[in-house]
XYZ file of C-alpha atoms in Angstrom:
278
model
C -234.177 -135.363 -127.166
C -234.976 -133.600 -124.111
C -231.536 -132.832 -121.733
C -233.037 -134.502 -118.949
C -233.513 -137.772 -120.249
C -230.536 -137.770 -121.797
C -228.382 -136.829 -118.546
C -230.170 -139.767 -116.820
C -227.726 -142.278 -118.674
C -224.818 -141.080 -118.067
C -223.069 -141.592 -114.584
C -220.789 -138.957 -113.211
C -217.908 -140.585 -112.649
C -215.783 -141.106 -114.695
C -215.519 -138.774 -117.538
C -213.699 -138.933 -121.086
C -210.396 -137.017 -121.619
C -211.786 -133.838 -123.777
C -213.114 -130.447 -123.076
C -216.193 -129.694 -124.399
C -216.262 -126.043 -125.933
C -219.076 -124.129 -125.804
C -218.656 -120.299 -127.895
C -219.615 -118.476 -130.995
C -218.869 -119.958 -134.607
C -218.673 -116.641 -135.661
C -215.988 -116.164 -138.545
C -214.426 -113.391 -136.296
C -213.683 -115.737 -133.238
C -212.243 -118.567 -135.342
C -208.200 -117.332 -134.690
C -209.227 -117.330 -131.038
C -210.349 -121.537 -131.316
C -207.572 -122.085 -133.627
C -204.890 -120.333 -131.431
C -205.439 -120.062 -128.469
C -208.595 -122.313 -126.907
C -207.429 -125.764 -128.973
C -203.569 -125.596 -128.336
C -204.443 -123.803 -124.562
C -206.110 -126.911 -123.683
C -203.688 -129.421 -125.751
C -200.810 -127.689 -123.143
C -202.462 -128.820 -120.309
C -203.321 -132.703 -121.889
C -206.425 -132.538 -122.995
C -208.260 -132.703 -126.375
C -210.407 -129.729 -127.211
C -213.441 -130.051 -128.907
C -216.589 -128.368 -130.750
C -219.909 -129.637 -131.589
C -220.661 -129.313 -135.592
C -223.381 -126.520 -136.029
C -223.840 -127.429 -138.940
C -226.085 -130.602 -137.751
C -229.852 -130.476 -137.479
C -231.178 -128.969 -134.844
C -232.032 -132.228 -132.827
C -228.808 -133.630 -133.258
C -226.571 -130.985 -132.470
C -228.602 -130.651 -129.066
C -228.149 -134.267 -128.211
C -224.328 -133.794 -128.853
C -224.177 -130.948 -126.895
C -226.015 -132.771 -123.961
C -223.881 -135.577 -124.717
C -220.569 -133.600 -124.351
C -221.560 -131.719 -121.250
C -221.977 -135.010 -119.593
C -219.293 -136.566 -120.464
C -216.569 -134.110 -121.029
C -213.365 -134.068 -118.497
C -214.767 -130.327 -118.305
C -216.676 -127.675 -119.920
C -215.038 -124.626 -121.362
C -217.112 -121.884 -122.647
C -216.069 -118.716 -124.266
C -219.292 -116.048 -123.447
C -217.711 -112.884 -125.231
C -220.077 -110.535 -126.813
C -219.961 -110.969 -130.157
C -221.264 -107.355 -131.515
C -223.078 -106.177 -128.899
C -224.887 -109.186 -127.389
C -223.844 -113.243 -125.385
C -224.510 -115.887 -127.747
C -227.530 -117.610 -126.254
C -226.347 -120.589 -127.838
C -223.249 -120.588 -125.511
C -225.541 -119.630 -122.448
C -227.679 -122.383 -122.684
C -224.546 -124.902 -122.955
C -223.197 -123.058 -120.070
C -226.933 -123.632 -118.173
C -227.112 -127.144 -118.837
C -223.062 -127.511 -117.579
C -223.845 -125.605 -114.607
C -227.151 -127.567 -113.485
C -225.504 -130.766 -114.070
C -221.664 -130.816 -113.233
C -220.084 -129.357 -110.589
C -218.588 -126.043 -110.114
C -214.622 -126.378 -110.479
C -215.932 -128.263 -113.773
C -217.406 -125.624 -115.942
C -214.692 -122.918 -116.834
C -215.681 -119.445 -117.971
C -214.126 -117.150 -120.385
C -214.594 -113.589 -121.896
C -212.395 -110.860 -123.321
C -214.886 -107.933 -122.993
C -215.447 -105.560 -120.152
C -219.564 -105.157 -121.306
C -221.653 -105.536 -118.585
C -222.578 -109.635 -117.287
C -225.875 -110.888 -116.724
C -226.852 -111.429 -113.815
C -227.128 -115.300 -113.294
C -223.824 -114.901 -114.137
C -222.334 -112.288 -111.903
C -221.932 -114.561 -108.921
C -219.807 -117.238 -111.189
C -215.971 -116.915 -111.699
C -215.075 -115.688 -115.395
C -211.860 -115.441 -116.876
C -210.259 -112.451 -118.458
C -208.031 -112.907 -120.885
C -207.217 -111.304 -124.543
C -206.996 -113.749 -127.487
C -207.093 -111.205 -130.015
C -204.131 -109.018 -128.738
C -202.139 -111.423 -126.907
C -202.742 -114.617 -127.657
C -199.655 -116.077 -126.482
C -200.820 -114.999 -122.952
C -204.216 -116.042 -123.323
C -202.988 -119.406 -124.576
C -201.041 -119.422 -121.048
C -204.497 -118.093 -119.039
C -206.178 -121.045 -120.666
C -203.465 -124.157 -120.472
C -203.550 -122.839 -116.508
C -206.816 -122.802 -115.827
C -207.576 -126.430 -117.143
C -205.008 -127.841 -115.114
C -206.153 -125.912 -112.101
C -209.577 -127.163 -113.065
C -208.459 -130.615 -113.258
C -206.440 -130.613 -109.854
C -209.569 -129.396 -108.056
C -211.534 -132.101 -109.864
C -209.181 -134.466 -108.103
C -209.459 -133.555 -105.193
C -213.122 -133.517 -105.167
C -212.891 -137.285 -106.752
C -210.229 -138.565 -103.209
C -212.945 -136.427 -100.934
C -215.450 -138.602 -102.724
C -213.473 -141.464 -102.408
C -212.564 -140.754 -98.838
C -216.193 -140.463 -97.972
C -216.746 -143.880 -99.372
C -213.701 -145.468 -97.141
C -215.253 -144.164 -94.321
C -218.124 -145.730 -94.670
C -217.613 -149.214 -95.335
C -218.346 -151.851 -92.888
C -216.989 -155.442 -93.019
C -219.639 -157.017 -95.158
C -219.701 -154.076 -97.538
C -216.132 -154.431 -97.948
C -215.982 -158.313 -98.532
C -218.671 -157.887 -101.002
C -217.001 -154.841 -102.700
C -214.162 -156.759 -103.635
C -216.073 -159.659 -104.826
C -217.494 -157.651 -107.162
C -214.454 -155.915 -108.418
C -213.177 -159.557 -109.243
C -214.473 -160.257 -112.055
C -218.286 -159.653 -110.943
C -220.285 -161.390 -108.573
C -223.715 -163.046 -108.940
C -226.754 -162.672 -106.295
C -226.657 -164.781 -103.705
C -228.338 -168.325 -104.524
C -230.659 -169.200 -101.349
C -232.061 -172.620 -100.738
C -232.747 -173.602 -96.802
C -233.189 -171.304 -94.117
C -229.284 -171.823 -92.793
C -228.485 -170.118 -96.773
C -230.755 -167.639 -96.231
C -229.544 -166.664 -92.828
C -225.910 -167.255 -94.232
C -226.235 -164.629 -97.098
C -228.203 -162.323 -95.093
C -225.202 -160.298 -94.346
C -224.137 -160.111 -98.575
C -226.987 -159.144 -99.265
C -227.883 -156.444 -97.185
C -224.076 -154.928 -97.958
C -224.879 -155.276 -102.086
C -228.116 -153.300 -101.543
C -226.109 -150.756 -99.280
C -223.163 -150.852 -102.294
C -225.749 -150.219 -104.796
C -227.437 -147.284 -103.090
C -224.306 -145.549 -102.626
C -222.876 -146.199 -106.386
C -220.305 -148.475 -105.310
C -221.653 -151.462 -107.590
C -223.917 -151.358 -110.842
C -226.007 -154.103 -112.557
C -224.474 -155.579 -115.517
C -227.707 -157.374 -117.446
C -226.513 -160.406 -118.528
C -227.697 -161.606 -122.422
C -230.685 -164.418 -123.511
C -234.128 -164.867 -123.089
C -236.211 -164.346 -120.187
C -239.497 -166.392 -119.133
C -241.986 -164.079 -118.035
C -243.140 -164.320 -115.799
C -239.950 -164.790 -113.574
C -239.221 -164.464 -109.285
C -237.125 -161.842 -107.909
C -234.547 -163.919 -106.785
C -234.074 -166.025 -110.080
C -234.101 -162.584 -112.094
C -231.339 -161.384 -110.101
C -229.219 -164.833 -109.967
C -229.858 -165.689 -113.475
C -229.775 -161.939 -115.822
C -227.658 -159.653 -113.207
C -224.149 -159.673 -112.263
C -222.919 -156.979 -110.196
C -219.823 -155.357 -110.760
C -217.716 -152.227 -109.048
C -217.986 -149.082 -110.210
C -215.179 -146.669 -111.367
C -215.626 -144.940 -107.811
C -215.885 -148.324 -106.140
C -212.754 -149.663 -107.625
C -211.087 -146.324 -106.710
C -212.576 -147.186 -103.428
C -211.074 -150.701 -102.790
C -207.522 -149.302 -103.771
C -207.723 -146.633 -101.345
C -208.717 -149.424 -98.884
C -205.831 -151.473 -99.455
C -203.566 -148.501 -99.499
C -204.299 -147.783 -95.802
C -204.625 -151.492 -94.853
C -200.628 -151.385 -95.727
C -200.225 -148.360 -93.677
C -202.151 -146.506 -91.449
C -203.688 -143.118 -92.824
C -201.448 -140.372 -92.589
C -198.415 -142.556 -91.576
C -195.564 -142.841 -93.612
C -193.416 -145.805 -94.011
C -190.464 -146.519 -91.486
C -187.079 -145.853 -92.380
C -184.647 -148.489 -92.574
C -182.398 -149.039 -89.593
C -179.060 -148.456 -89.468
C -176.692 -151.761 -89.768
C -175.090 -152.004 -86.609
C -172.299 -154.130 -88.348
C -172.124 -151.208 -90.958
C -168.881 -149.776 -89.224
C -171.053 -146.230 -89.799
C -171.066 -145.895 -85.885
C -169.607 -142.425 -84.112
C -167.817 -144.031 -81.246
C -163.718 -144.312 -81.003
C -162.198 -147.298 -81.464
């Protein structure tokens, strides 16, 4: 299957709780997996995995596509092995870097030969797996759970962004949708239509932004069918992972005010904790 189409299914948000691990099955490299990459990554609570090259050609691409788009993050080991880069391992680390973002993909090597130069500009870790690879197990175990920090803060900018742009309708219908679902609007007279107006403009808007996706609802349609008895009838919308997030973060500051931090309790006047004499 060609990457493309297969990245179209996936969403980016959220992602499953492995690393993807993109290097060499060379014999020689195995102590580095087995020491150092696996338990690095297990330190810093994640499950590190490999594709199995030992699957036909078609299927081990589709895993790998599969795996860079729905790994936590993408670790790839680009060592030379000999005297040249797997191009296996550059191609995974293509496809991560086209389709996830930056803090996402981590890079590591433990030679000093010479990098190419579409990869010159990109941040690679050193680190020595063969000679140390207590320390490297350390450099590792670090840099995922730098990784995932940054990813986190990307996800409450993302989230933030969302907030911000909420109106009232948007909101109401948000969390109508993050109950349980919500169905489209039924319309009937003219004082519906002019009733729901406001619903359904903010579901389009919610849609757009990848607040809300369509959940197809089972049984057999009669073609041919309207618009509006499609969408009442074999669509319910729900909240996405990033516009559940949103709604929390929404209720968080309705409690309290961004930036503001609870008020501390007064102190009892009846306490007998006062400083004058008596």
């Amino acid at each position: 299957m060609f990457p493309g189409h297969l990245f179209d299914l996936f969403p980016p948000f959220p992602r499953d709780n492995r690393v993807l691990v993109a290097m060499s099955f060379d014999q020689l490299l195995e102590p580095r997996w087995r020491d150092v990459i696996e338990p690095g990554v297990k330190d810093a609570g994640l499950e590190a995995y490999r594709v199995n090259a030992s699957k036909i050609s078609d299927s081990i691409v589709t895993d790998i596509v599969k795996g860079v788009a729905s790994a936590r993050l993408v670790l790839a080991d680009i060592s030379t092995v000999g005297v040249v880069r797997n191009a296996n391992v550059l191609y995974e680390v293509g496809l991560a870097h086209a389709v996830r973002q930056p803090q996402e993909v981590l890079l590591f090597r433990s030679d000093s030969e010479r990098l190419l130069f579409d990869l010159s500009t990109v941040r690679v870790n050193a680190y020595d797996p063969d000679r140390d690879p207590v320390q490297a197990r350390r450099t590792v175990a670090e840099a995922v759970s730098v990784a995932l920090k940054e990813v986190e803060v990307q996800k409450s900018l993302a989230v933030d962004r969302a907030v911000k742009s909420l109106d009232a309708a948007s909101l109401v219908v948000l969390g109508l949708a993050n109950a349980g679902g919500m169905k489209y609007p039924e319309v009937t007279t003219v004082g519906e239509m002019m009733g729901t107006l406001l619903d359904v403009q903010a579901l389009n808007r919610l849609l757009a932004a990848g607040l809300v996706q369509v959940e197809y609802l089972g049984g057999p349609i009669e073609w041919p069918i309207t618009v509006d008895k499609l969408a009442r009838e074999k669509m319910l919308y729900r909240s996405s992972p990033l516009g559940a997030a949103t709604l929390r973060e929404v209720g968080d500051r309705l409690v309290h005010k961004e930036g503001e931090t609870a008020p501390l309790p007064k102190e009892d006047a009846g306490s007998g904790s006062g400083t004058g004499s008596g």
